mmCIF file of C-alpha atoms in Angstrom:
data_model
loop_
_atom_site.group_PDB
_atom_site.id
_atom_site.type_symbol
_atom_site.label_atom_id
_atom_site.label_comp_id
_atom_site.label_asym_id
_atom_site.label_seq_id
_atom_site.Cartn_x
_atom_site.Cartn_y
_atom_site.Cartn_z
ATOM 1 C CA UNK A 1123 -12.220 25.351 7.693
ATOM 2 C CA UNK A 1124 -9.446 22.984 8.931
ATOM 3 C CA UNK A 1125 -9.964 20.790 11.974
ATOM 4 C CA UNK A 1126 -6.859 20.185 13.762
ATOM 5 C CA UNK A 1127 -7.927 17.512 16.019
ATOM 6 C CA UNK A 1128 -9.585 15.722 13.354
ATOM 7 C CA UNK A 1129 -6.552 16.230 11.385
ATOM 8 C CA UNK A 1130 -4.666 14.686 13.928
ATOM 9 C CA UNK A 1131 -6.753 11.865 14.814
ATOM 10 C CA UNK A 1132 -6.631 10.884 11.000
ATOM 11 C CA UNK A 1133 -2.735 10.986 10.795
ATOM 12 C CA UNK A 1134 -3.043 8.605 13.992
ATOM 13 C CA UNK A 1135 -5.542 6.271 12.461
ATOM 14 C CA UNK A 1136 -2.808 6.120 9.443
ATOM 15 C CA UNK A 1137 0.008 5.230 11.201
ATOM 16 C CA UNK A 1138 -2.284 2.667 12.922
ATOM 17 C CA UNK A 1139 -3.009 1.131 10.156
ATOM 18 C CA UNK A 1140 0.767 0.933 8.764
ATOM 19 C CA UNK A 1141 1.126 -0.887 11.934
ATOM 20 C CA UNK A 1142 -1.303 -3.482 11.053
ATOM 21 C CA UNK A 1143 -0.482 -4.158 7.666
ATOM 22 C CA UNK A 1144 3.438 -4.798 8.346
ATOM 23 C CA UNK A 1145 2.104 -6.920 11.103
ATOM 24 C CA UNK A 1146 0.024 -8.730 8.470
ATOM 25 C CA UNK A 1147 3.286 -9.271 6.485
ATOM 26 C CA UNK A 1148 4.711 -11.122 9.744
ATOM 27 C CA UNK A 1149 1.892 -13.542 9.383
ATOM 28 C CA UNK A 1150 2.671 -15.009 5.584
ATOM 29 C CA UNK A 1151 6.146 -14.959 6.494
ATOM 30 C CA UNK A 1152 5.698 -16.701 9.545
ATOM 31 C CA UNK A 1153 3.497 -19.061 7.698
ATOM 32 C CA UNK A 1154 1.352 -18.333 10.861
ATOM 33 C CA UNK A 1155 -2.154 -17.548 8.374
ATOM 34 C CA UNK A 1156 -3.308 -20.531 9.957
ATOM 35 C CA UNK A 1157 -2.660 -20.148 13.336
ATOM 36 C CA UNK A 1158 -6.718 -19.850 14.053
ATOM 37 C CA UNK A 1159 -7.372 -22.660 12.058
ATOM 38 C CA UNK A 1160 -10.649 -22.380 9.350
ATOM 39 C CA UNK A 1161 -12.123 -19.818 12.024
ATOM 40 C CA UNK A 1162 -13.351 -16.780 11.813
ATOM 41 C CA UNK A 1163 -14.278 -14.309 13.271
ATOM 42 C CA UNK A 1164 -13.865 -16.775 16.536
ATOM 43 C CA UNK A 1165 -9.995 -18.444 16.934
ATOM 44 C CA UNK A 1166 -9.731 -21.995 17.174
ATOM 45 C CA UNK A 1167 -13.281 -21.775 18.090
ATOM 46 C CA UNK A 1168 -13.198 -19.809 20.804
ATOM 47 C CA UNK A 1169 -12.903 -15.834 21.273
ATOM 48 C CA UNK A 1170 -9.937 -15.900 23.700
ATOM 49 C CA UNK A 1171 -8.112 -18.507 22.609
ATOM 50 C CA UNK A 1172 -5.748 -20.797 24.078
ATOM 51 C CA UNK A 1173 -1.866 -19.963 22.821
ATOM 52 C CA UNK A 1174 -1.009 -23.242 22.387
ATOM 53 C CA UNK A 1175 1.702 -22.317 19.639
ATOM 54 C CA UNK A 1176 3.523 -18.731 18.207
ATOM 55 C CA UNK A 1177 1.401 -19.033 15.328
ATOM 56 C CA UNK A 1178 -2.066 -18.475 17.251
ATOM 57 C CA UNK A 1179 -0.195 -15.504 18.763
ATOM 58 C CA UNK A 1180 1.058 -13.826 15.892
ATOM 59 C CA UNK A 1181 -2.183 -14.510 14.077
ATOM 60 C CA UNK A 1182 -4.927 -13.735 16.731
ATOM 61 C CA UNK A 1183 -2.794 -10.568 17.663
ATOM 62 C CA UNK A 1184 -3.046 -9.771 13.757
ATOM 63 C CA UNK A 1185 -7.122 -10.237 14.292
ATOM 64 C CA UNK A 1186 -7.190 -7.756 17.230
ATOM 65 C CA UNK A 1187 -5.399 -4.757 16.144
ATOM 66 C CA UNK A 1188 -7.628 -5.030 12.339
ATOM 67 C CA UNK A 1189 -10.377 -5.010 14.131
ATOM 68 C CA UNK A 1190 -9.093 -1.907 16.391
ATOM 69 C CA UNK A 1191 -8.235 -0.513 12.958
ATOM 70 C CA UNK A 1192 -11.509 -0.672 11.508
ATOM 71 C CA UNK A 1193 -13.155 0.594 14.909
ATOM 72 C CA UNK A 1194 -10.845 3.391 13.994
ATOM 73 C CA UNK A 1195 -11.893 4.454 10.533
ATOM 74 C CA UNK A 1196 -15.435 3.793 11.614
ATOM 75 C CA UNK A 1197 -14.954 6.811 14.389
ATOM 76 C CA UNK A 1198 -12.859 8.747 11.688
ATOM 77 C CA UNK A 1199 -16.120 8.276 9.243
ATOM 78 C CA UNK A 1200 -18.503 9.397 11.693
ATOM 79 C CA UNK A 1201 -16.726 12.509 13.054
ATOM 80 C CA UNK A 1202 -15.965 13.690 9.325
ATOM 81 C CA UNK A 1203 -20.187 13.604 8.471
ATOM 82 C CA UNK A 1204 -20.332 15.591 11.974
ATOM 83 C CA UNK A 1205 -17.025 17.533 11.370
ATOM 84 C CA UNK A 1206 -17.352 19.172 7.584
ATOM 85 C CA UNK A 1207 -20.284 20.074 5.360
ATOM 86 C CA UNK A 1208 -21.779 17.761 2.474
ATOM 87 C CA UNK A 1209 -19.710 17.558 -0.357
ATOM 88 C CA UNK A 1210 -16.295 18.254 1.523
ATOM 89 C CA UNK A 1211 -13.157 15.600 0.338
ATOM 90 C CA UNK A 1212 -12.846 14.837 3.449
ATOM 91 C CA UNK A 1213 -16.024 13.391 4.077
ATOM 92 C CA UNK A 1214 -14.696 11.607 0.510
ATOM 93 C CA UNK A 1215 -11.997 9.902 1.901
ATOM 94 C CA UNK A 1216 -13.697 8.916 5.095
ATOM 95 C CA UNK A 1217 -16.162 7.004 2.843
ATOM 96 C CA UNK A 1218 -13.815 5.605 0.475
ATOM 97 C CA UNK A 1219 -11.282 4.262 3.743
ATOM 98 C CA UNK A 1220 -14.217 2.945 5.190
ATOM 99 C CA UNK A 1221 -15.784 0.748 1.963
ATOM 100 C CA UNK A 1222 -11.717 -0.366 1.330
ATOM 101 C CA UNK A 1223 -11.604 -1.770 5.168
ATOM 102 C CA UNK A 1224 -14.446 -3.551 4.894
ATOM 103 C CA UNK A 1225 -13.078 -4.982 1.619
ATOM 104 C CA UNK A 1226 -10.512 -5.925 3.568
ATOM 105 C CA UNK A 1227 -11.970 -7.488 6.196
ATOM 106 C CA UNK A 1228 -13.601 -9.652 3.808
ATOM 107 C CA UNK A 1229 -10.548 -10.790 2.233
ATOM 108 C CA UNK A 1230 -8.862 -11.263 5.142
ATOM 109 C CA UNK A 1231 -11.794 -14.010 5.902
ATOM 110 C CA UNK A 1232 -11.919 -15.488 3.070
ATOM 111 C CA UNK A 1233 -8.643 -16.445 3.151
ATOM 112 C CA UNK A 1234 -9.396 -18.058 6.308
ATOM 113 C CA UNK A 1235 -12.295 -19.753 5.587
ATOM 114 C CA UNK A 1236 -11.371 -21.225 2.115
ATOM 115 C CA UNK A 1237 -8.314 -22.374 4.125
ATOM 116 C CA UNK A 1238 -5.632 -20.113 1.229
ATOM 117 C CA UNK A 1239 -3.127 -20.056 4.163
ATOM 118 C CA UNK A 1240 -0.297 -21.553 5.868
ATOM 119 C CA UNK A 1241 1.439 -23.571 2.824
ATOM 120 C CA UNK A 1242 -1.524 -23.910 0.491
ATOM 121 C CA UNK A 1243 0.327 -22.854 -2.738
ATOM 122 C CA UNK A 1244 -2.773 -22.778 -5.223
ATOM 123 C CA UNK A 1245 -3.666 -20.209 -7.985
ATOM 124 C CA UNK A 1246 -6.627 -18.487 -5.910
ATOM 125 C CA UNK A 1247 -4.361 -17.684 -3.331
ATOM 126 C CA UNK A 1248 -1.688 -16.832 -5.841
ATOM 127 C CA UNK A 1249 -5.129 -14.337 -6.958
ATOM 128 C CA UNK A 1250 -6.168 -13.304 -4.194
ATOM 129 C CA UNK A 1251 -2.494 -12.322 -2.689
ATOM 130 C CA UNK A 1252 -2.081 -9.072 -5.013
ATOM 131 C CA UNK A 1253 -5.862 -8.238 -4.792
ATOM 132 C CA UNK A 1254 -5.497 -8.126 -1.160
ATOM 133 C CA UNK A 1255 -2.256 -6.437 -1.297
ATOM 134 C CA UNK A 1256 -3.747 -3.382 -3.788
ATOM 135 C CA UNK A 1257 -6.628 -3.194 -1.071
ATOM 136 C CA UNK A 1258 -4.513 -2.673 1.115
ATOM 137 C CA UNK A 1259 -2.933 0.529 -0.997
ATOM 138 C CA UNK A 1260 -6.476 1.364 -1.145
ATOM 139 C CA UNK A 1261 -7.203 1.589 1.920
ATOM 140 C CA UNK A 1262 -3.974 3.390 2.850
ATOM 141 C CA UNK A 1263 -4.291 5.918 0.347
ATOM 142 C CA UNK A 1264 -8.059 6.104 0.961
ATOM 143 C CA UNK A 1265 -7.084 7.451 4.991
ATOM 144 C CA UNK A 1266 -3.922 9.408 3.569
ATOM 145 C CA UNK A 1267 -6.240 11.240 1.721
ATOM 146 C CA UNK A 1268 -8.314 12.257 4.570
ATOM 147 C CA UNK A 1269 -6.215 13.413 6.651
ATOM 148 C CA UNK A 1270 -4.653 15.163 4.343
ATOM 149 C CA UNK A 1271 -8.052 17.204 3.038
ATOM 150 C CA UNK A 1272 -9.019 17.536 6.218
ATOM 151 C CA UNK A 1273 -6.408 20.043 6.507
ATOM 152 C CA UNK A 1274 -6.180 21.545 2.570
ATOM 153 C CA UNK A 1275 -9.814 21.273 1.325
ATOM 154 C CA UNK A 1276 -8.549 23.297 -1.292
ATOM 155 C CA UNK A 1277 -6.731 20.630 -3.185
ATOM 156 C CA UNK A 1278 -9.869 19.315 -4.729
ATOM 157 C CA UNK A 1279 -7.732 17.207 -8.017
ATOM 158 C CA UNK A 1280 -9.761 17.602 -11.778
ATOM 159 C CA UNK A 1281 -8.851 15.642 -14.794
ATOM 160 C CA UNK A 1282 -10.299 17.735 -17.103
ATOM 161 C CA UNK A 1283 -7.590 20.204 -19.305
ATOM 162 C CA UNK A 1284 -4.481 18.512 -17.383
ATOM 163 C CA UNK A 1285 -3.243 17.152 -20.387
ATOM 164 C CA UNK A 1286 0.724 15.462 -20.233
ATOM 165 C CA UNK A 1287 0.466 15.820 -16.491
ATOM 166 C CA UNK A 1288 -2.975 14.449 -15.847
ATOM 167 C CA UNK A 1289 -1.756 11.368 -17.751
ATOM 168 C CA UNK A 1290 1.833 10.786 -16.667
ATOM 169 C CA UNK A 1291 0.284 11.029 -12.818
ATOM 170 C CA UNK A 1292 -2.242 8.356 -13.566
ATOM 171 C CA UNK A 1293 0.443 6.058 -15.364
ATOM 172 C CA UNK A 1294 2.346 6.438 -12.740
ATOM 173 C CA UNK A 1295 -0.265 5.781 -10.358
ATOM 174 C CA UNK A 1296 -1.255 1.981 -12.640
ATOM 175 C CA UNK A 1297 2.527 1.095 -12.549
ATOM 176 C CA UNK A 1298 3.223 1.430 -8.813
ATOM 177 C CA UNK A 1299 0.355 -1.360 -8.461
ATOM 178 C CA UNK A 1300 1.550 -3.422 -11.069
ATOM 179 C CA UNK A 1301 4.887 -3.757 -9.045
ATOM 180 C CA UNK A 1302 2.408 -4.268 -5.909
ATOM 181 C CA UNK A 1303 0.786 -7.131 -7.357
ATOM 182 C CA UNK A 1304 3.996 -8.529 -8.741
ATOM 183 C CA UNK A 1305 5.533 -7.991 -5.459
ATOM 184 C CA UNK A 1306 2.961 -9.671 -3.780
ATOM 185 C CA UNK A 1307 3.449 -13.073 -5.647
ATOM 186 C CA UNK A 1308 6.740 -12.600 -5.313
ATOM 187 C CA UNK A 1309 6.747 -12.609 -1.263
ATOM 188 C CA UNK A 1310 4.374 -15.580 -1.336
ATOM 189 C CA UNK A 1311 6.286 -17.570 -3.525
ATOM 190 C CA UNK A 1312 9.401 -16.051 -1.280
ATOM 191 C CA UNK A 1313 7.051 -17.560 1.754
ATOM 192 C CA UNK A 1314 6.333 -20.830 0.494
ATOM 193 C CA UNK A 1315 9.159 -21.314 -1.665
ATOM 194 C CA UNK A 1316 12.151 -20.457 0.202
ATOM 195 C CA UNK A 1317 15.503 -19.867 -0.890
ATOM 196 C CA UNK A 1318 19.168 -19.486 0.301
ATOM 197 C CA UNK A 1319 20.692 -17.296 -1.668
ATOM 198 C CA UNK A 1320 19.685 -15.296 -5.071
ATOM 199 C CA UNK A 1321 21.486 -17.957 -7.245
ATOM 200 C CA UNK A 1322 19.207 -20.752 -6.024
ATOM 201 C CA UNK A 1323 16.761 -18.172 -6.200
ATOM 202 C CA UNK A 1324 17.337 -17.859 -10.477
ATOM 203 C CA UNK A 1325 18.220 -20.882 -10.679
ATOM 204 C CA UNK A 1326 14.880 -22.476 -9.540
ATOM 205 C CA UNK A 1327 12.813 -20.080 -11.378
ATOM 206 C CA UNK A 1328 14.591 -21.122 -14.672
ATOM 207 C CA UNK A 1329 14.194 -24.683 -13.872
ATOM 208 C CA UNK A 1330 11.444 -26.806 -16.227
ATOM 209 C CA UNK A 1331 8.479 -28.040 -14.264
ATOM 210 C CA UNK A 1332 8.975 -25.874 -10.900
ATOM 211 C CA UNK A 1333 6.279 -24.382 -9.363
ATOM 212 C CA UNK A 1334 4.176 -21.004 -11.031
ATOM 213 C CA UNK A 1335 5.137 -18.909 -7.923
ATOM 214 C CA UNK A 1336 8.434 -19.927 -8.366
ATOM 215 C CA UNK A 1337 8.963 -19.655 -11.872
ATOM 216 C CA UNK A 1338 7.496 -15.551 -11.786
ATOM 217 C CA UNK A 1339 9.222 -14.239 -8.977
ATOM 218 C CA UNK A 1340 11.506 -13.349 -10.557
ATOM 219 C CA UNK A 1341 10.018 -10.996 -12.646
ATOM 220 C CA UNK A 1342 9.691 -8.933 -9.912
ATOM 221 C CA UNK A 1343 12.630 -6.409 -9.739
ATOM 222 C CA UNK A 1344 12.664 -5.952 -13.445
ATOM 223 C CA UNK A 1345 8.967 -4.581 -13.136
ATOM 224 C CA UNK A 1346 9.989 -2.736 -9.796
ATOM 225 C CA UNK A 1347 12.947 -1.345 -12.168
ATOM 226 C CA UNK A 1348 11.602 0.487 -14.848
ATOM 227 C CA UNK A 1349 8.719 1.856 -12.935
ATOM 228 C CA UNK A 1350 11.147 3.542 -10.670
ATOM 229 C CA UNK A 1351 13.050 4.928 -13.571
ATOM 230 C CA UNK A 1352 9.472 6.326 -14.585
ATOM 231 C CA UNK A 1353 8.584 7.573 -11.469
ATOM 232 C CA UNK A 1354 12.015 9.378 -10.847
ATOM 233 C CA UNK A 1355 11.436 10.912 -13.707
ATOM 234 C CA UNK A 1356 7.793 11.738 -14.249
ATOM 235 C CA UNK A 1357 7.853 12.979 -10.498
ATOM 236 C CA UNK A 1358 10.514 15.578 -11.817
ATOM 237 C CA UNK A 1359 8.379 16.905 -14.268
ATOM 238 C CA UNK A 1360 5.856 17.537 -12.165
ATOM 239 C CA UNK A 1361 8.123 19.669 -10.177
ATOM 240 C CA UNK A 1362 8.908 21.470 -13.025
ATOM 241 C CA UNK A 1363 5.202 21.942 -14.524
ATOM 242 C CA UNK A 1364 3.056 22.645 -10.926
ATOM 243 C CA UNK A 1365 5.641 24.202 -8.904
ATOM 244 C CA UNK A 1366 4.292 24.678 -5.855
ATOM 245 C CA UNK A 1367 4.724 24.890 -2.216
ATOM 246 C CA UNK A 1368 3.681 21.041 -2.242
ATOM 247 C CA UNK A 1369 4.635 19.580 -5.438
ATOM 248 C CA UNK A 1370 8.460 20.380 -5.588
ATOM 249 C CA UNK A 1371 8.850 18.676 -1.822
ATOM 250 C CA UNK A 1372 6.646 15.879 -2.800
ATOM 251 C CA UNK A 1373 7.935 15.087 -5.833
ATOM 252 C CA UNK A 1374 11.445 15.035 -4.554
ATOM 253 C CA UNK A 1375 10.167 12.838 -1.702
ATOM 254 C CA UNK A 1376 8.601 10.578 -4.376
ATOM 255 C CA UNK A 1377 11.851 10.067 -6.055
ATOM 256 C CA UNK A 1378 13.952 9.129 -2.889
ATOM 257 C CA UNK A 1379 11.266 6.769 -1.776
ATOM 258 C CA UNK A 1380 11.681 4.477 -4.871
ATOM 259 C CA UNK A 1381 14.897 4.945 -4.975
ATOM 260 C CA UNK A 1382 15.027 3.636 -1.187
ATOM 261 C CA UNK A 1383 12.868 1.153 -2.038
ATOM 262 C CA UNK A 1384 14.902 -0.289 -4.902
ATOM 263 C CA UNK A 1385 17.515 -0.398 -2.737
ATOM 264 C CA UNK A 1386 15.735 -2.501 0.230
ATOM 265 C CA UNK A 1387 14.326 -4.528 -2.978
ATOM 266 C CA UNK A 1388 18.058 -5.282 -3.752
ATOM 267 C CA UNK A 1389 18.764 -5.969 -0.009
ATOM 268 C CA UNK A 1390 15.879 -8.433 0.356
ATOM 269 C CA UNK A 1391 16.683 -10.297 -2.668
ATOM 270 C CA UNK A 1392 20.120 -10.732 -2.001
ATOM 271 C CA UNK A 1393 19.305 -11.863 1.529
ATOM 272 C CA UNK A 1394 17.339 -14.093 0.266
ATOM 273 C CA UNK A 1395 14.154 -12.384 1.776
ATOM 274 C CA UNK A 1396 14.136 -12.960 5.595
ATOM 275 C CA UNK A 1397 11.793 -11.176 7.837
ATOM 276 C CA UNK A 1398 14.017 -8.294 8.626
ATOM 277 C CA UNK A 1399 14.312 -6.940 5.411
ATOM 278 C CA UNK A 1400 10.713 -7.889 4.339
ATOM 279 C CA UNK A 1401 9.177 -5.340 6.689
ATOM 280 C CA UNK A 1402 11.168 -2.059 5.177
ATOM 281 C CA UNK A 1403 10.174 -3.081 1.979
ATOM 282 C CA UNK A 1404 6.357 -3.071 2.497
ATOM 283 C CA UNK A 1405 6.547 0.193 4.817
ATOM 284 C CA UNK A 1406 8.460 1.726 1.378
ATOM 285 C CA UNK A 1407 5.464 0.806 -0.527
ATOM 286 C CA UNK A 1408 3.246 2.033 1.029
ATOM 287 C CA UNK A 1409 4.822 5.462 1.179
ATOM 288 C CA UNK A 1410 5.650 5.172 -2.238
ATOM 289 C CA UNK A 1411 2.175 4.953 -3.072
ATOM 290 C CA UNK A 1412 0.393 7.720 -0.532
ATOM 291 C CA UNK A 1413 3.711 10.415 -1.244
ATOM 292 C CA UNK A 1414 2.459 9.694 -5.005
ATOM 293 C CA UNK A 1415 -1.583 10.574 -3.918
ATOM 294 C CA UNK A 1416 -0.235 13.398 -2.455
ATOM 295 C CA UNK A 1417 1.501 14.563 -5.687
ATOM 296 C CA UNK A 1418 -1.109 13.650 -7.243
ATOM 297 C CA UNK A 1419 -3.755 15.880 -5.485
ATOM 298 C CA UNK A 1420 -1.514 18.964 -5.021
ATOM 299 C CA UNK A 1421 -0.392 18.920 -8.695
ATOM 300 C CA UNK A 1422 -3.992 18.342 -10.443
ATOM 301 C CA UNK A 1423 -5.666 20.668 -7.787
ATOM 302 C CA UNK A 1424 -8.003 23.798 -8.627
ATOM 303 C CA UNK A 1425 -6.051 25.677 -6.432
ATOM 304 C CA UNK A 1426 -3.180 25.536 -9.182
ATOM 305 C CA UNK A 1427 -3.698 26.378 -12.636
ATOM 306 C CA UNK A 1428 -3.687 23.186 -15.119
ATOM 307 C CA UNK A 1429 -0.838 25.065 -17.279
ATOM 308 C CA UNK A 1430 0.993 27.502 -15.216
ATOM 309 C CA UNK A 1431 2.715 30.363 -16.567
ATOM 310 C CA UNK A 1432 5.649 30.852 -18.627
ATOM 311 C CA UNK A 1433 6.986 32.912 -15.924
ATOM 312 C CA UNK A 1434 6.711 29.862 -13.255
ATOM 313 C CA UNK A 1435 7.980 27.583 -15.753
ATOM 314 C CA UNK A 1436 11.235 29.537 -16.082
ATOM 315 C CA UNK A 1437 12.037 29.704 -13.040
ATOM 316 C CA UNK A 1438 11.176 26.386 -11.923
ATOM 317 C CA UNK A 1439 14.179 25.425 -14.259
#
């Protein structure tokens, strides 16, 4: 049985949390990581801190809404044990957001305490930046989830007997992170290694002896390319094969948002990637990635046959 207010508290708790992690975006590219110094949980040392700079601002502010965030998801994991029965998705993605913000949390310190901020341009941060980055999909997708099953408990997804569709979703699925992680080099070398224009940009990257981060962001909108073409197209299919009252809107919705997002892509490269056009770009990803859970879900779910009829078929067409 539905619960509204739970529903709606879980929807709240996502938007929240879109709030945060564009906020966290305005830290690397304020190069303000650091603005705590090698301190955490504490700021500078202290647990009101001093603003002595913007930096200690942006990044203490940063430290006080995750940590509103994750007060958040702990409520929405408690009230989903009290809310629904054992063994309801839900209670699923309730558990699953919680483990992925405490993964997060410890990332986020680590990269604090082992000092992989401000200008430190060094392979583990170059690791850790995508790692943290598909957490943070995780963890998005992880409280989409719940709110969404919170309301349809009857779009319980199975592998098993899905065949093209099963396989094309989880593809799909592997790709969009693989233009995460990409992505997220690319806006740290974009943060460390700034540019004025696109042909610097190239230029740099094809120069002998320039930095790693420089060198492979470019790489970047090639990836970002031909997964969109893949998702544009896969997402199609699935609105011809599971059409649905949820499918056909969300795969149509899937489309548009990579399409939009190739577009801001294209804007932020040829702006050379300032702030303004950094934040769209993120936000895009992230819906990219829940719209294709969603999908996901509704098209693999019990409550729609794994190869619907000839009938449907037809007229889907």
């Amino acid at each position: 049985m539905p619960n509204r207010r739970f529903t709606f508290y879980a929807w709240g708790v996502v938007v929240f949390t879109l709030v945060v992690i564009l906020w966290g975006d305005v830290v690397q590219a304020t190069g303000s990581g650091d603005g705590c110094g090698a301190h955490w949980p504490t700021c500078n040392g202290e647990v009101l801190p001093m603003f002595r700079g913007l930096e200690t601002f942006i990044e203490f502010f940063h430290r006080i809404t995750s940590g509103l965030s994750l007060l958040l998801t702990i409520g929405l994991l408690v009230w989903s044990r009290r809310a629904f029965p054992k063994g309801h998705l839900a209670r699923l993605g309730a558990g699953l957001a919680m483990f992925f913000m405490i993964t997060e949390s410890l990332v986020g310190a680590g990269l604090v305490l082992f000092r992989l901020v401000g200008e430190d341009a060094s392979i583990a941060r170059a690791i850790v930046a995508p790692i943290h980055l598909i957490n943070t999909l995780f963890l998005i997708g992880s409280l989409t989830l719940t709110a969404w099953w919170s309301g349809h408990p009857e779009h319980r997804p199975v592998w098993k007997g899905q065949g093209l569709v099963g396989w094309a979703l989880g593809l799909g699925f592997v790709g969009i992170l693989v233009v995460a992680a990409s992505g997220a080099l690319t806006s740290l070398g974009d943060a460390l290694f700034p540019v004025h224009n696109t042909t610097e940009a190239v230029g740099r990257a094809l120069t002998p002896g320039e930095h790693f981060l420089v060198q492979l962001r470019i790489y970047h909108p090639f990836i970002a390319v031909l997964v969109s073409v893949y998702v544009v197209l896969v997402a199609n299919l699935i609105a011809l094969l599971r059409p649905s009252r949820y499918t056909k809107p969300f795969a149509r919705m899937a489309g548009v948002l990579f399409i939009l997002q190739l577009g801001a892509g294209y804007l932020n490269v040829l702006q050379a990637a300032p702030l303004y056009t950094q934040l769209p770009h993120l936000l895009l990803s992230d819906l990219v990635l829940v719209t294709w859970l969603l999908l996901s879900v509704t098209a693999l779910s019990l409550a729609y046959p794994a190869r619907p009829p000839t009938s449907e078929v037809a007229q889907a067409r």
